XYZ file of C-alpha atoms in Angstrom:
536
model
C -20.464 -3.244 -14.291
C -20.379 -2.226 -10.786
C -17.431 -3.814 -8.823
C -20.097 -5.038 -6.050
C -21.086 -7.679 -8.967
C -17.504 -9.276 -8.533
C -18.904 -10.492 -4.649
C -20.082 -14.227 -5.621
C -23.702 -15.109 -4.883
C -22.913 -17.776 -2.589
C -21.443 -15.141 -0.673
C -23.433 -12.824 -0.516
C -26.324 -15.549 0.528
C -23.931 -16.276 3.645
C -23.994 -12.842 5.014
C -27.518 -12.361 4.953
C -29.404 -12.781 8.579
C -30.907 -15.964 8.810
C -34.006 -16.699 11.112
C -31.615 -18.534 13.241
C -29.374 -15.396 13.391
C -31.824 -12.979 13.979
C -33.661 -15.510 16.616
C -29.848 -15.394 18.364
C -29.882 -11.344 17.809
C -32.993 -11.199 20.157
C -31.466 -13.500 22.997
C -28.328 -11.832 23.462
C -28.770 -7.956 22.434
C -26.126 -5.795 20.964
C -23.553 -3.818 22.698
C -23.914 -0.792 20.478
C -26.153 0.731 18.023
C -25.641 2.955 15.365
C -28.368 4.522 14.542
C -30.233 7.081 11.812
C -26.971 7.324 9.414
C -26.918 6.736 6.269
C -24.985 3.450 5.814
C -23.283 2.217 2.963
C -22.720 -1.398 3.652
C -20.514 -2.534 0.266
C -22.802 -5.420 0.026
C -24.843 -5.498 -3.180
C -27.515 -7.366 -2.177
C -27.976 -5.059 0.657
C -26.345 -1.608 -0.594
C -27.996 0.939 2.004
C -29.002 1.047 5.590
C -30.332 3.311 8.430
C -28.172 1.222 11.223
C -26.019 -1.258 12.376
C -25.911 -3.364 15.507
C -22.934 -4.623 16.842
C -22.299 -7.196 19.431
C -18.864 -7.965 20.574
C -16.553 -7.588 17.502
C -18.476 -8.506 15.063
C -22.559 -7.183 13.276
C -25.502 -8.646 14.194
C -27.908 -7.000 11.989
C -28.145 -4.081 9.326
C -31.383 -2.331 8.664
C -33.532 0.274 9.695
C -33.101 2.112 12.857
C -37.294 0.918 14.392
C -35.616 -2.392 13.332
C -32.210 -2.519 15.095
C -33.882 -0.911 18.232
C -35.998 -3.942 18.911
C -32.991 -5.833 19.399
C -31.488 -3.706 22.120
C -31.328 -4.559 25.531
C -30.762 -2.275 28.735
C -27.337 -2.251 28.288
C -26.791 -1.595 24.373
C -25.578 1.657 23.802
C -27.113 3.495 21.133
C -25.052 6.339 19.308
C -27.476 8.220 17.204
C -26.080 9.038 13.625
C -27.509 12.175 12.815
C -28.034 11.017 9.110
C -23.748 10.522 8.901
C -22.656 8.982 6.446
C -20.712 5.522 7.582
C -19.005 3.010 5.314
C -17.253 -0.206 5.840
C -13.877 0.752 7.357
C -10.783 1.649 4.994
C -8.369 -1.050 3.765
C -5.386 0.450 2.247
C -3.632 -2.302 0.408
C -0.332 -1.220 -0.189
C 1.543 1.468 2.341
C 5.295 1.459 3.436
C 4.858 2.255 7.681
C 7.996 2.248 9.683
C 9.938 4.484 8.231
C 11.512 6.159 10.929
C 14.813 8.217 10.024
C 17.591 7.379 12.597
C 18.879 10.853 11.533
C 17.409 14.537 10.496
C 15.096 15.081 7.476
C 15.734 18.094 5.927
C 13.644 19.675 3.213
C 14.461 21.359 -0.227
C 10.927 22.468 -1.493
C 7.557 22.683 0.059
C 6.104 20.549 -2.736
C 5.643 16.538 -1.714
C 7.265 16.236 -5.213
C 10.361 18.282 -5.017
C 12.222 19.287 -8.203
C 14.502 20.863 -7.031
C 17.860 21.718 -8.817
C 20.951 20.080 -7.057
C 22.306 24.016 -6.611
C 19.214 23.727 -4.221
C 19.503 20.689 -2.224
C 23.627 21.789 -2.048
C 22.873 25.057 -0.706
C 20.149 23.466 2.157
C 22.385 20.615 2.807
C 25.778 22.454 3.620
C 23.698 24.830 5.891
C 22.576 21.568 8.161
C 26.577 20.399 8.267
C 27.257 23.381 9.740
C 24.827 22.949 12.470
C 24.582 18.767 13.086
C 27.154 16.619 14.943
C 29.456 14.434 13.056
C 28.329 10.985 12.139
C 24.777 12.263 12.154
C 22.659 10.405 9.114
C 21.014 13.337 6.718
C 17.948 12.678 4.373
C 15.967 14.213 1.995
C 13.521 13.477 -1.500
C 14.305 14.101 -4.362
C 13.287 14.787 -8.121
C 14.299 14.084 -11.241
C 16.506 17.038 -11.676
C 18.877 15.563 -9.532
C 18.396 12.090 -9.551
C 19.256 12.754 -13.589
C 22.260 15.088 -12.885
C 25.681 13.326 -13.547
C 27.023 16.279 -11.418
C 24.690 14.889 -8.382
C 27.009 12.060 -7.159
C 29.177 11.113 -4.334
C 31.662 12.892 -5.079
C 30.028 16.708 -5.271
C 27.885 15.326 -1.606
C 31.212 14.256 -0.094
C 32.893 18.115 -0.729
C 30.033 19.467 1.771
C 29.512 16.834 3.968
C 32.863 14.396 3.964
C 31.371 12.939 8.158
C 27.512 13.215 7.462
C 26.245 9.939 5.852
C 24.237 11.347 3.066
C 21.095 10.105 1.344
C 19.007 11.851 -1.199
C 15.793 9.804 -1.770
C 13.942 10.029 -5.102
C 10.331 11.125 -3.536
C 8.574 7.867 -5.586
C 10.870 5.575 -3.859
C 13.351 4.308 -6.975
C 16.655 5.550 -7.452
C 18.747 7.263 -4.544
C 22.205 9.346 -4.653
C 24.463 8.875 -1.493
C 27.564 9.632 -0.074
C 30.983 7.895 1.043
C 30.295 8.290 4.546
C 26.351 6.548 3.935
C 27.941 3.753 1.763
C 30.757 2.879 4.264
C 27.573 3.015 6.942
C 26.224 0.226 5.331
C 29.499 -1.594 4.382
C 29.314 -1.230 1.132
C 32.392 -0.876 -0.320
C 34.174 -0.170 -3.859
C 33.900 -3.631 -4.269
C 30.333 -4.406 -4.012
C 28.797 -6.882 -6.348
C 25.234 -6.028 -7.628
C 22.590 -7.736 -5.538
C 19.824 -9.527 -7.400
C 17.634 -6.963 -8.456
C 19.304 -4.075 -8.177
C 22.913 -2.090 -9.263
C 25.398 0.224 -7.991
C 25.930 2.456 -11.326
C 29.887 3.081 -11.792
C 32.088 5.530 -13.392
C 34.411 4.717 -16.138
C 37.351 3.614 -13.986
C 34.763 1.275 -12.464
C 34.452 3.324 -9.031
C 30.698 3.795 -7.427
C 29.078 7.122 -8.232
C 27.116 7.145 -5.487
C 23.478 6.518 -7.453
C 22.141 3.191 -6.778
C 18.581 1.722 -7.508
C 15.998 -0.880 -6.818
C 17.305 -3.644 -4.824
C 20.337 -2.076 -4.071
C 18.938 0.854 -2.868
C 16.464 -0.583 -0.904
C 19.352 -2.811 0.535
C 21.294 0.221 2.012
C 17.988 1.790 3.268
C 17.256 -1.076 5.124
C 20.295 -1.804 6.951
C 20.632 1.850 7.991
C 16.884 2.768 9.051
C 17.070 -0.707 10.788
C 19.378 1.285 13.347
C 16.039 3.127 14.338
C 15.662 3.163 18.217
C 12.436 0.849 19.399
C 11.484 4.000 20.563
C 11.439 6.173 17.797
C 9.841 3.506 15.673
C 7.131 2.832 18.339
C 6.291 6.320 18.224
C 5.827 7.099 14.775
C 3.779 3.470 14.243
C 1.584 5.326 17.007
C 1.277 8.586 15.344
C 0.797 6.896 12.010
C -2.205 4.825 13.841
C -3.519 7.793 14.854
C -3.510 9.321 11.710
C -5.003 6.556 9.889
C -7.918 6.237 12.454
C -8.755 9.555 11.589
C -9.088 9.113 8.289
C -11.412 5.756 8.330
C -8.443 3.673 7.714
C -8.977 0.462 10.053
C -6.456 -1.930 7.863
C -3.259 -1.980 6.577
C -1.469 -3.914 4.353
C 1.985 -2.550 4.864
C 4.994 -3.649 2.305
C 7.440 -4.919 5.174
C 11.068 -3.904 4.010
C 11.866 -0.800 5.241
C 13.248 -2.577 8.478
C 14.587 -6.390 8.916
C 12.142 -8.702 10.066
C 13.002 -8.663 13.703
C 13.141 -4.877 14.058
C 9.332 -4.724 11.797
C 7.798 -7.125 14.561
C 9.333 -5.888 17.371
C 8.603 -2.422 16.798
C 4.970 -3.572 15.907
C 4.291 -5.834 18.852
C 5.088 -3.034 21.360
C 3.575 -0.440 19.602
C -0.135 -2.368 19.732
C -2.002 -0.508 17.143
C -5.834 -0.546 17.636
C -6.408 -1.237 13.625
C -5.783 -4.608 11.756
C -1.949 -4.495 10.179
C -1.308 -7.180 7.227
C 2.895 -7.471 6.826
C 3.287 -8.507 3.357
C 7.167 -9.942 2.992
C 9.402 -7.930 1.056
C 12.689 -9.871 1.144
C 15.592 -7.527 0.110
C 18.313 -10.036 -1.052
C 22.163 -8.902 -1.029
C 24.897 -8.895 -2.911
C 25.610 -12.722 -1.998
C 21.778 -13.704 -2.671
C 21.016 -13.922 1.401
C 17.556 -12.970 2.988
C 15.664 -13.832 0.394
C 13.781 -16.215 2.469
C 14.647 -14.326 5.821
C 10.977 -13.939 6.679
C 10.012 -17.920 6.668
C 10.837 -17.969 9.943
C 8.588 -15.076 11.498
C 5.128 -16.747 12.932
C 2.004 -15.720 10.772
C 0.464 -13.440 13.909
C 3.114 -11.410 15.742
C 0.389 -9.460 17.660
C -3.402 -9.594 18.248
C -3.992 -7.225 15.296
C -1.168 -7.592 13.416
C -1.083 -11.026 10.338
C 2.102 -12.000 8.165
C 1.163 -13.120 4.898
C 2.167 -12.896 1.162
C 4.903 -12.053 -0.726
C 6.165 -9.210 -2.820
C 9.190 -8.751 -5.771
C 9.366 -5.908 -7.610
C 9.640 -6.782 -11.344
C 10.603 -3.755 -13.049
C 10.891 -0.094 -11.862
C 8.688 3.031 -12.763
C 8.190 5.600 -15.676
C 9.528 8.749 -13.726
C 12.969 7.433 -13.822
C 12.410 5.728 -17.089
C 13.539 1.871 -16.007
C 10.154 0.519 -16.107
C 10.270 -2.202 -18.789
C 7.601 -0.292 -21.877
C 7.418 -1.570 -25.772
C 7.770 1.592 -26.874
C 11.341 3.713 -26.464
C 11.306 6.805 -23.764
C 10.774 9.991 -25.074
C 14.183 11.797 -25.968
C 16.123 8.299 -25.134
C 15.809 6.960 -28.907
C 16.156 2.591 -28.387
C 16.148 2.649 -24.511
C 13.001 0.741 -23.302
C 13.597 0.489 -19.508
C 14.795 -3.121 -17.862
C 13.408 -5.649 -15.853
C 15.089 -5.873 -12.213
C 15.464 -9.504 -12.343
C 16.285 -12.054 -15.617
C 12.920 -13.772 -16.620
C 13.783 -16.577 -15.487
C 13.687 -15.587 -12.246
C 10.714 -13.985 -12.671
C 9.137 -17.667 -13.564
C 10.703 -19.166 -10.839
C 8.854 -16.413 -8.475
C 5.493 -17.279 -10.388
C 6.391 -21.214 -10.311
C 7.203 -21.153 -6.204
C 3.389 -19.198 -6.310
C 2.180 -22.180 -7.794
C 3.046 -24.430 -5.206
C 0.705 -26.412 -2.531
C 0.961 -23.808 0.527
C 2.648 -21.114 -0.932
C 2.205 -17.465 -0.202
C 0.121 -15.073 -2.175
C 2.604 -13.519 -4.561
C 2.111 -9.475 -5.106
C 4.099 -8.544 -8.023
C 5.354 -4.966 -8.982
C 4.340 -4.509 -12.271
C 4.263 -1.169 -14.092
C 5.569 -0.874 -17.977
C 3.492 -2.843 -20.770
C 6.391 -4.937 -22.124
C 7.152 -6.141 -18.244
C 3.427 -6.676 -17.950
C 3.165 -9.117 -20.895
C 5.991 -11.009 -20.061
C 4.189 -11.794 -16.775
C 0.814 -12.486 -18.289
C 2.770 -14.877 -20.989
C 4.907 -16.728 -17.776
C 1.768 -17.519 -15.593
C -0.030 -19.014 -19.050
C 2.682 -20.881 -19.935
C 3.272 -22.447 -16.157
C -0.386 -22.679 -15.269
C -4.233 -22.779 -16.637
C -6.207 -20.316 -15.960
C -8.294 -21.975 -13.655
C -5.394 -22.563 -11.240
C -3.869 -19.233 -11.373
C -7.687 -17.734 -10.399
C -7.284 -19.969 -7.241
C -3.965 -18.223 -6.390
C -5.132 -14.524 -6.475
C -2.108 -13.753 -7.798
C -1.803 -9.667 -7.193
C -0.104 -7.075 -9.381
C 0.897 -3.879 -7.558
C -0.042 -0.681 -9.695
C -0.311 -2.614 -12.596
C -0.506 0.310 -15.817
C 0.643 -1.697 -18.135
C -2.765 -3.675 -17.832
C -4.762 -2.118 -20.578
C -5.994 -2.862 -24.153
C -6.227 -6.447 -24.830
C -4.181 -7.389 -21.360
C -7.511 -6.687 -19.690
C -8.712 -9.774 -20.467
C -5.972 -11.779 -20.092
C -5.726 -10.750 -16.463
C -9.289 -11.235 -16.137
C -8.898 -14.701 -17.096
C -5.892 -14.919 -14.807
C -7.488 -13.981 -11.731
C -4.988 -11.310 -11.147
C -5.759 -8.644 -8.543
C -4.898 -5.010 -9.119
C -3.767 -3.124 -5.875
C -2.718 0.638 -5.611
C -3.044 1.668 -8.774
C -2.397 5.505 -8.526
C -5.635 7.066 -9.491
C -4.601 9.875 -10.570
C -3.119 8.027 -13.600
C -3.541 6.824 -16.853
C -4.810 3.300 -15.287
C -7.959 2.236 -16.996
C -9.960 2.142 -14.020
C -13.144 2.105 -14.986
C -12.346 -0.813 -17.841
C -11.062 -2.767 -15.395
C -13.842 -3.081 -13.507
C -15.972 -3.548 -16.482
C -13.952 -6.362 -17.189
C -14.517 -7.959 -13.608
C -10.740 -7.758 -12.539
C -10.532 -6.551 -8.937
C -9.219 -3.354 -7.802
C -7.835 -2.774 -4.101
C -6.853 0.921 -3.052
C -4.070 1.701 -1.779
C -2.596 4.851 -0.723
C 1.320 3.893 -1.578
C 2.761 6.740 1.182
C 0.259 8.967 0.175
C -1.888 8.754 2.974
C -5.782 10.203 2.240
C -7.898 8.095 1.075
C -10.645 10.724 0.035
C -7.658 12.429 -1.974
C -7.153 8.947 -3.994
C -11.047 8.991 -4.028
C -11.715 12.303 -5.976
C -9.046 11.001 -8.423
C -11.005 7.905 -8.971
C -14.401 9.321 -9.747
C -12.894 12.152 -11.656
C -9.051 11.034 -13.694
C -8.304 13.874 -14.649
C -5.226 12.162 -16.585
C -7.981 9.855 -18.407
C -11.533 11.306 -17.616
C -13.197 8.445 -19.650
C -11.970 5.862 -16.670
C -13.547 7.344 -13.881
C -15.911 5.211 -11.302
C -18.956 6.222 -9.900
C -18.534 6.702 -6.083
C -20.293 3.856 -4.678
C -17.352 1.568 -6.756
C -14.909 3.757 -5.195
C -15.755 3.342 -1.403
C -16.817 0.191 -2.457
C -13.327 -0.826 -3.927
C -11.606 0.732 -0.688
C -13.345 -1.361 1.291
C -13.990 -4.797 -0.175
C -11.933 -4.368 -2.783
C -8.652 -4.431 -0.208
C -10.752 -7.065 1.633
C -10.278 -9.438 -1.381
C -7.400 -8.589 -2.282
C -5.981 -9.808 0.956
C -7.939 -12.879 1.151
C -10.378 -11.938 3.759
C -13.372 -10.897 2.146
C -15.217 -13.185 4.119
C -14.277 -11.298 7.551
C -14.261 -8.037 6.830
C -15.181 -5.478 3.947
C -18.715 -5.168 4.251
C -21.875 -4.469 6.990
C -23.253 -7.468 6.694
C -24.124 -9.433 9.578
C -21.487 -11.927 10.557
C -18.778 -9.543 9.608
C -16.099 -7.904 11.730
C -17.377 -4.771 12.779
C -14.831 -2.273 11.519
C -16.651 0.738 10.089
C -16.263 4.348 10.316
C -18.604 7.739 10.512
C -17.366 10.224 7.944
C -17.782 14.251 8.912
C -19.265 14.688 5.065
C -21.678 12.876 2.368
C -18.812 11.652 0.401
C -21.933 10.581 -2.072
C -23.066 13.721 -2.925
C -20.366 17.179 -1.266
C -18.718 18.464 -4.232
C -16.135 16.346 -5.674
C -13.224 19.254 -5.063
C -14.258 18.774 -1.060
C -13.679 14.899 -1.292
C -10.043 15.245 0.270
C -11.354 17.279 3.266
C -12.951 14.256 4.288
C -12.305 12.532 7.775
C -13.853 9.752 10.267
C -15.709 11.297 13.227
C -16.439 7.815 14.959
C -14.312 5.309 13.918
C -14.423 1.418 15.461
C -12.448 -1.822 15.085
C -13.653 -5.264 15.989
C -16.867 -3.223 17.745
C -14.526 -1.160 19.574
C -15.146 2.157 19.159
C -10.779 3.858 18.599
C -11.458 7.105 17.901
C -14.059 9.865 18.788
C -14.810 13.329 18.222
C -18.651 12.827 17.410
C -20.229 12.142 21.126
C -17.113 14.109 23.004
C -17.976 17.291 21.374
């Protein structure tokens, strides 16, 4: 089953030119043509093209290039194609942007995975005292190797760097080790209470090691990278636009908590992206239970591009550091299953507020099997099915969705969004099954990378897609997942005209030359942002 079945008929039917539309296509012509490409549009009742006209932000027709250029008018520009490939514009469904370090990055390995032994990081980290002002915040990933070393604690960081504020980031974003000087930084002191969701761990005299996770961690990150200059943050949104215009990528949906609220929209609003930005809420609560609700206030559109909407809690944690919540025990950790971040009855109440008249779309982080269940079991016992499908409920990642979950979630409505590709995700039953599946690139910012993993999964060969579901998924898969399936997602007539020209046949190069892939012409709203194909 080909994920372009999931778009309902009466939908489709509504993006298809009517006489009325095509009558209005001839009075006012097009601004721009695109013609002689080869066009994927997403849509399955129209799958492939020639061209696409575009007037003002939005397509007027799809077709064939002798019928597009009866429409023109003296003024329509026409950019000839060249038999390019163009597809709907990327959606990426789940990134972290604004992450701007008020401080120096340094780096321990040349891998975007480091495992590097703490001997390492020591060694590259008391080289950059010696040379960095006092008071000066230092940063770097990390891997298991030290994230899992009881010598790798506050303690051993505080003997090299006693005035640097010190944080060593496990590269998949749970579990960090820090400093004195980072927690006094974020005034967090010896007696901290555990915030909902996360913990501090302690030694045996009670102290703080210095290793904190989920919640906590993000907690700390938060209230020191909000320090970030406007500048700074400005500047790396821009360079981050940039790069994601070059890559196709003409929507974000961007997991909001790296920065408070204020600091997010300020540094958005002046920064004025060309692409569309979706801030999903990610409420970091502390150790008293505030700011859980701290984005209520925020107006749904802080910019012309830029939407709040949705909500995200992470339920349990991840396999690498062995807290996500599985049935079976870890390997080499005989009875230790993982944990959930928050008691299940808070979990319910998250699913019950989803449930209410009004409320927010609620994206769920969701990884182990055991965590998964629970969920499924919750939303049956709160809801029918029938309402739940109305709520779109989404569940980031979402592993632990296999065997005879599948169907449950199917049932449910749920919506699966970044779920790492090059996994042991059952992609292609999922899609069998009718659930749908939103890229997203989670940090890891090509989408053509995340696309060679999905037609080939190498961790699970038998789930691999064809490549029409993948682009197809990137596109109106993300569309759907965000609710807007109906503006954007598809070339269908009607449709915002975000789209982009690709330099390669992503259809048919070899799938090892997938990640070389980029956008040549790339346009949002019928704007054309980025362009190295007429220019050269």
């Amino acid at each position: 089953m080909h994920l372009r079945s999931l778009v309902a008929p009466s939908l489709a039917l509504a993006l298809l030119a009517t006489p009325a539309a095509a009558q209005s296509a001839h009075r006012r012509p097009p601004d721009l043509l695109l013609t002689g490409g080869k066009v994927f549009t997403a849509d399955s009742a129209h799958p492939w093209a020639e061209s696409v006209a575009i007037r003002g932000e939005r397509i007027v027709a799809v077709g064939t290039t002798a019928e597009l250029r009866r429409l023109a008018g003296h003024r329509t520009r026409e950019i000839a194609l060249g038999g390019r490939v163009v597809i709907p514009g990327i959606n990426d469904a789940h990134d972290h942007i604004v992450d701007v370090i008020p401080g120096v990055a340094f780096h321990t390995s040349a891998s975007p995975t480091p495992d590097d032994s703490f001997a390492v990081v020591r060694d590259s980290l008391r080289a950059l005292v010696a040379r960095v002002p006092r008071g000066t915040l230092l940063e770097a990933n990390i891997g298991l190797p030290v994230l899992d070393d009881p010598a790798a604690r506050r303690a051993a960081i505080d003997s090299i760097a006693p005035d640097h504020p010190v944080m060593l980031r496990a590269w998949w974003g749970h579990g960090m080790v820090v400093n004195t000087a980072a927690l006094r930084s974020a005034g967090i002191g010896e007696d901290a209470r555990d915030p909902l969701g996360g913990w501090f761990e302690r030694d045996s005299a009670g102290l703080l090691t210095g290793r904190i996770d989920e919640y906590a961690e993000w907690g700390l990150y938060r209230r020191v990278f909000s320090r970030a200059t406007r500048g700074s943050l400005v500047a790396g949104l821009r360079a981050f636009g940039d790069s994601s215009l070059a890559m196709g990528v003409t929507t974000v949906q961007n997991m909001a908590g790296n920065q408070s609220p204020a600091v997010t929209v300020g540094a958005f609003r002046a920064a004025n992206l060309p692409m569309r930005v979706r801030l999903i809420r990610w409420s970091i609560p502390d150790s008293l239970g505030r700011n859980e609700r701290e984005w209520d206030t925020v107006r749904t559109r802080v910019a012309p591009r830029v939407v709040v909407s949705g909500r995200k809690w992470v339920v349990d944690a991840t396999p690498v550091e062995r807290f996500a919540l599985r049935r079976t025990p870890y390997p080499g950790r005989p009875g230790w299953y993982g944990r959930l971040d928050f008691p299940m009855d808070t979990v319910r109440a998250m699913l019950a507020g989803a449930l209410r008249p009004g409320a927010a779309q609620l994206h769920l982080h969701v990884v182990g099997d055991s965590a998964t269940l629970l969920v499924l079991d919750a939303m049956e016992s709160l809801a029918p099915d029938s309402v739940w499908r109305a709520k779109r409920l989404r569940i980031e990642h979402g592993p632990g969705i296999d065997g005879p979950a599948i169907a449950r979630a199917r049932r449910l409505g749920i919506v699966i969004a970044q779920p790492r590709f090059e996994s042991r995700a059952p992609l292609r039953s999922w899609l069998a099954a009718g659930i749908p599946v939103a890229y997203g690139s989670d940090g890891l910012r090509n989408p053509f990378l995340h696309m060679m993993w999905a037609v080939t999964k190498p961790a699970r060969p038998g789930e691999a897609i064809s490549r029409e579901d993948a682009v197809t998924l990137f596109t109106h898969g993300s569309a759907f997942a965000e609710r807007a399936e109906r503006e954007k997602g598809m070339l269908a007539p009607g449709l915002l005209a975000d789209l982009a020209v690709l330099s390669q046949d992503v259809f048919t190069v070899p799938v090892q030359a997938l990640p070389g892939t980029t956008s040549v012409l790339t346009i949002v709203g019928g704007r054309v942002v980025r362009d190295v194909l007429t220019r050269r």
